[in-house]
Short mmCIF file of C-alpha atoms and ligand atoms in Angstrom, two decimals:
data_model
loop_
_atom_site.label_atom_id
_atom_site.label_comp_id
_atom_site.label_asym_id
_atom_site.label_seq_id
_atom_site.Cartn_x
_atom_site.Cartn_y
_atom_site.Cartn_z
CA MET A 1 87.15 77.28 115.43
CA PRO A 2 88.76 79.74 112.97
CA GLU A 3 92.19 80.93 113.93
CA THR A 4 92.09 84.43 115.45
CA THR A 5 93.81 86.82 113.10
CA THR A 6 96.38 87.97 115.62
CA THR A 7 97.82 84.45 115.90
CA VAL A 8 98.34 84.30 112.13
CA PRO A 9 102.03 84.94 111.33
CA VAL A 10 102.97 88.02 109.32
CA ILE A 11 106.20 88.85 107.52
CA ALA A 12 106.31 92.64 107.09
CA ILE A 13 108.58 93.95 104.35
CA ASP A 14 109.03 97.72 104.11
CA GLY A 15 111.32 99.89 102.06
CA PRO A 16 111.53 102.65 99.45
CA SER A 17 110.23 102.49 95.86
CA ALA A 18 111.87 99.91 93.62
CA SER A 19 113.87 98.33 96.45
CA GLY A 20 112.70 94.91 95.25
CA LYS A 21 109.97 94.48 97.91
CA GLY A 22 107.35 93.26 95.44
CA THR A 23 109.38 90.48 93.85
CA ILE A 24 110.86 89.34 97.15
CA SER A 25 107.50 89.37 98.97
CA GLU A 26 105.76 87.40 96.24
CA ARG A 27 108.50 84.80 96.18
CA VAL A 28 108.55 84.42 99.97
CA ALA A 29 104.74 84.15 100.07
CA GLU A 30 104.77 81.55 97.30
CA THR A 31 107.44 79.44 99.06
CA LEU A 32 105.57 79.45 102.38
CA GLY A 33 102.08 79.17 100.85
CA PHE A 34 101.18 82.49 102.53
CA HIS A 35 98.81 85.23 101.36
CA TYR A 36 100.35 88.36 99.90
CA LEU A 37 99.45 92.01 100.43
CA ASP A 38 100.79 94.69 98.09
CA SER A 39 99.71 97.70 100.18
CA GLY A 40 101.12 100.19 97.65
CA ALA A 41 98.50 98.93 95.17
CA LEU A 42 95.77 100.23 97.50
CA TYR A 43 97.27 103.74 97.52
CA ARG A 44 97.71 103.54 93.74
CA LEU A 45 94.03 102.50 93.42
CA VAL A 46 92.91 105.49 95.48
CA ALA A 47 95.00 107.80 93.24
CA LEU A 48 93.57 106.24 90.07
CA ALA A 49 89.97 106.33 91.32
CA ALA A 50 90.46 109.96 92.40
CA MET A 51 91.82 110.99 89.01
CA GLN A 52 88.95 109.18 87.28
CA ALA A 53 86.46 110.97 89.55
CA GLY A 54 88.10 114.34 88.89
CA LEU A 55 89.06 114.79 92.55
CA GLY A 56 92.11 116.81 93.59
CA LEU A 57 94.81 114.69 95.23
CA ASP A 58 94.69 116.87 98.34
CA GLU A 59 90.93 116.73 99.01
CA GLU A 60 91.33 114.70 102.18
CA ALA A 61 87.70 114.14 103.22
CA ALA A 62 86.55 113.17 99.72
CA LEU A 63 89.58 110.92 99.20
CA ALA A 64 89.08 109.20 102.57
CA GLY A 65 85.47 108.49 101.59
CA LEU A 66 86.62 107.14 98.26
CA ALA A 67 89.25 104.95 99.96
CA SER A 68 86.79 103.39 102.41
CA GLY A 69 84.25 102.65 99.69
CA LEU A 70 86.73 101.38 97.09
CA ASP A 71 85.10 98.61 95.03
CA VAL A 72 88.17 96.47 94.47
CA ARG A 73 88.83 92.77 94.00
CA PHE A 74 92.19 90.97 93.99
CA GLY A 75 92.47 87.58 92.37
CA GLY A 76 94.82 85.49 90.25
CA GLY A 77 97.32 88.35 90.06
CA ASP A 78 94.70 90.76 88.70
CA ILE A 79 93.30 93.90 90.33
CA ILE A 80 89.72 94.82 89.44
CA LEU A 81 88.43 98.32 90.25
CA ASN A 82 84.75 99.05 89.59
CA ASN A 83 84.58 95.87 87.44
CA LYS A 84 87.48 96.99 85.27
CA ASN A 85 90.89 95.32 85.17
CA VAL A 86 93.38 98.03 86.22
CA THR A 87 96.38 95.76 86.93
CA ASP A 88 98.61 97.58 84.41
CA ASP A 89 97.04 101.05 84.75
CA ILE A 90 98.02 101.41 88.41
CA ARG A 91 101.70 100.66 87.62
CA SER A 92 102.15 103.91 85.68
CA GLU A 93 104.49 106.57 87.08
CA ILE A 94 101.50 108.95 87.29
CA CYS A 95 99.68 106.56 89.62
CA GLY A 96 102.89 106.01 91.62
CA MET A 97 103.34 109.74 92.13
CA GLY A 98 99.61 110.19 92.84
CA ALA A 99 99.75 107.34 95.37
CA SER A 100 102.63 109.03 97.17
CA ARG A 101 100.56 112.24 97.38
CA VAL A 102 97.32 110.67 98.67
CA ALA A 103 99.39 108.57 101.11
CA VAL A 104 100.35 111.75 102.98
CA LEU A 105 96.74 112.21 104.14
CA PRO A 106 95.93 110.63 107.55
CA GLY A 107 92.24 110.23 106.57
CA VAL A 108 93.19 108.08 103.58
CA ARG A 109 95.65 105.97 105.60
CA GLN A 110 93.05 105.42 108.32
CA ALA A 111 90.43 104.41 105.73
CA LEU A 112 92.78 101.77 104.30
CA LEU A 113 93.93 100.35 107.65
CA SER A 114 91.27 97.71 108.31
CA ARG A 115 91.25 96.72 104.63
CA GLN A 116 94.95 95.89 104.90
CA GLN A 117 94.60 94.08 108.24
CA ALA A 118 91.84 91.90 106.74
CA PHE A 119 94.50 90.21 104.57
CA ARG A 120 95.84 88.53 107.71
CA GLN A 121 94.45 85.08 107.09
CA ALA A 122 95.77 81.58 107.90
CA PRO A 123 98.25 80.12 107.21
CA GLY A 124 100.10 83.47 107.07
CA LEU A 125 100.70 86.75 105.29
CA VAL A 126 103.59 88.50 103.61
CA ALA A 127 102.77 92.22 103.57
CA GLU A 128 104.86 94.82 101.77
CA GLY A 129 104.79 98.61 101.82
CA ARG A 130 106.12 101.52 103.87
CA ASP A 131 104.45 101.08 107.29
CA MET A 132 103.73 97.35 107.51
CA GLY A 133 106.07 96.80 110.47
CA THR A 134 105.50 100.16 112.16
CA VAL A 135 101.72 100.71 111.92
CA VAL A 136 99.65 98.05 110.15
CA PHE A 137 101.20 94.88 111.65
CA PRO A 138 103.29 96.06 114.64
CA ASP A 139 103.26 92.49 116.04
CA ALA A 140 104.60 90.90 112.82
CA THR A 141 106.67 87.74 113.34
CA LEU A 142 109.48 89.08 111.15
CA LYS A 143 110.07 92.66 110.04
CA LEU A 144 112.40 93.47 107.21
CA PHE A 145 113.54 96.86 105.94
CA LEU A 146 114.79 96.44 102.39
CA THR A 147 116.96 99.18 100.90
CA ALA A 148 119.10 99.80 97.82
CA SER A 149 120.83 102.93 96.56
CA ALA A 150 118.68 105.35 94.53
CA GLU A 151 120.92 104.70 91.49
CA VAL A 152 120.43 100.93 91.66
CA ARG A 153 116.67 101.39 92.08
CA ALA A 154 116.42 103.80 89.14
CA GLU A 155 118.39 101.34 87.00
CA ARG A 156 116.01 98.49 87.97
CA ARG A 157 112.94 100.57 87.21
CA TYR A 158 114.47 101.60 83.86
CA LYS A 159 115.04 97.95 82.89
CA GLN A 160 111.50 96.96 83.95
CA LEU A 161 109.99 99.73 81.81
CA LYS A 162 112.21 98.88 78.82
CA GLU A 163 111.19 95.23 79.06
CA LYS A 164 107.57 96.35 78.85
CA GLY A 165 108.43 98.43 75.75
CA ILE A 166 107.87 101.70 77.66
CA ASP A 167 110.23 104.55 76.82
CA ALA A 168 111.99 105.99 79.87
CA ASN A 169 114.77 108.36 80.83
CA ILE A 170 116.99 107.16 83.63
CA ARG A 171 117.78 110.66 84.96
CA THR A 172 114.08 111.53 85.16
CA LEU A 173 113.40 108.21 86.90
CA LEU A 174 116.16 108.90 89.42
CA GLN A 175 114.78 112.35 90.12
CA GLU A 176 111.22 110.99 90.55
CA LEU A 177 112.43 108.25 92.90
CA ARG A 178 114.25 110.79 95.07
CA GLU A 179 111.17 113.03 95.15
CA ARG A 180 109.00 110.08 96.16
CA ASP A 181 111.49 108.91 98.83
CA GLN A 182 111.56 112.41 100.25
CA ARG A 183 107.75 112.71 100.44
CA ASP A 184 107.27 109.15 101.79
CA SER A 185 109.93 109.65 104.48
CA ALA A 186 109.12 113.22 105.48
CA ARG A 187 105.35 112.92 106.03
CA SER A 188 104.30 113.19 109.64
CA PHE A 189 101.79 110.31 109.66
CA ALA A 190 103.20 106.75 109.23
CA PRO A 191 106.34 107.79 107.34
CA LEU A 192 108.65 105.37 105.60
CA GLN A 193 111.02 104.31 108.38
CA LYS A 194 112.65 101.21 109.71
CA ALA A 195 110.80 99.69 112.67
CA VAL A 196 113.10 99.49 115.70
CA ASP A 197 112.83 95.70 115.68
CA ALA A 198 113.26 95.29 111.89
CA ARG A 199 116.20 93.59 110.19
CA GLU A 200 117.76 95.80 107.54
CA LEU A 201 118.98 94.39 104.23
CA ASP A 202 120.69 96.35 101.45
CA SER A 203 119.76 94.58 98.23
CA SER A 204 122.10 96.63 95.99
CA GLY A 205 124.65 93.90 95.31
CA LEU A 206 122.43 90.86 95.94
CA GLY A 207 120.44 88.59 93.63
CA ILE A 208 116.75 87.81 94.21
CA ASP A 209 117.42 84.18 95.20
CA GLU A 210 119.95 85.24 97.82
CA ILE A 211 117.56 87.74 99.39
CA VAL A 212 114.63 85.31 99.41
CA ARG A 213 116.82 82.66 101.06
CA GLN A 214 117.95 85.17 103.70
CA VAL A 215 114.36 86.23 104.50
CA LEU A 216 113.23 82.60 104.77
CA ASP A 217 116.19 81.80 107.07
CA TRP A 218 115.38 84.72 109.33
CA TYR A 219 111.70 83.79 109.41
CA ARG A 220 112.43 80.16 110.28
CA GLN A 221 114.86 81.24 113.00
CA LYS A 222 112.17 83.49 114.49
CA VAL A 223 109.58 80.74 114.44
CA ALA A 224 112.01 78.20 115.93
CA GLY A 225 113.04 80.75 118.58
CA SER A 226 109.46 81.39 119.63
CA GLN A 227 108.79 77.65 120.06
CA VAL A 228 111.58 76.95 122.55
O1 DC B 301 105.06 100.48 96.77
P1 DC B 301 104.48 101.40 95.70
O2 DC B 301 105.52 102.09 94.86
O3 DC B 301 103.45 100.72 94.87
O4 DC B 301 103.72 102.55 96.54
C1 DC B 301 103.17 103.68 95.93
C2 DC B 301 103.08 104.82 96.93
O5 DC B 301 102.11 104.49 97.94
C3 DC B 301 104.35 105.13 97.69
O6 DC B 301 105.10 106.16 97.06
C4 DC B 301 103.90 105.58 99.06
C5 DC B 301 102.54 104.95 99.22
N1 DC B 301 102.52 103.85 100.18
C6 DC B 301 102.41 104.17 101.51
O7 DC B 301 102.41 105.34 101.87
N2 DC B 301 102.29 103.17 102.44
C7 DC B 301 102.32 101.88 102.08
N3 DC B 301 102.20 100.94 103.01
C8 DC B 301 102.47 101.54 100.72
C9 DC B 301 102.59 102.55 99.79
#
C-alpha cells in the first residue's frame, strides 16, 4: 500500500530572502535522498505568468485562477512554464518583488496550498519558504527558522549576481531586501514568522557545511526521539 502522505517526514525551512534557505534545503534533501520543494518558485511563477498575461499584481480573483491552473513542470533542476524553460527568468529581482506582492493575496496562497502539499512524497520532503512550518506543513518533523542580518543577506545576493555577470548595486539590494522583508512579515495572511515549535538559526557567521550538519543533527535527534 502507498504510504499515506501525512506519515511522510517533512523538514520545513523558513526564513527571509537570501537567508541561505535554498542552498541549505537542497543540500539537506540531497544528503537524505528526500524530495525538495522551493515554494518561493511557485509565487515567482505566478508573478511571471501574471506579467506575461498583462494582469495587475493586485487582481486577486484573476491571479488566484492563474495560480490554480498554472501549467508548470519541475524536473532535473529546471522549471518549465507553459512549455518554456523559465528557470533563470524567475530569479530576476522583478519576479522576486512581484512574487512578494502576489503572495499577499489570500486567494493566491489558497490556490497554491494543495500544489505544495502534493510534494510530500516518500521517503521525505525538505520544503523551504515563509510559511512551511506555520501553514503548509504544520506537522513537520523538524521546523527551522533560518535568519541572517539584512547586510549579510544583501552581500550574499550581490556576490551571487556578480558571479552570474549581472550588474548590481549593494545599497539598492539592501533596500529591496528590507522592503520585501517588511511586506512578507507584515501581511495578515500566512506572514513570515517563526513557528512556535521551530528551531532558530542565525546563519550570519556560519558556513554552509556547518549549517547543513546542524540541520541533519537536529533532524536525526527528532527521529530518534520519536522512536523511543
Ligand atoms: O524565497 P523567494 O525569494 O524565492 O520568495 C519570493 C517571494 O515569494 C517572497 O518575497 C515571498 C513569497 N513567498 C511566500 O509568501 N511564501 C512562501 N512559502 C514562499 C515565498
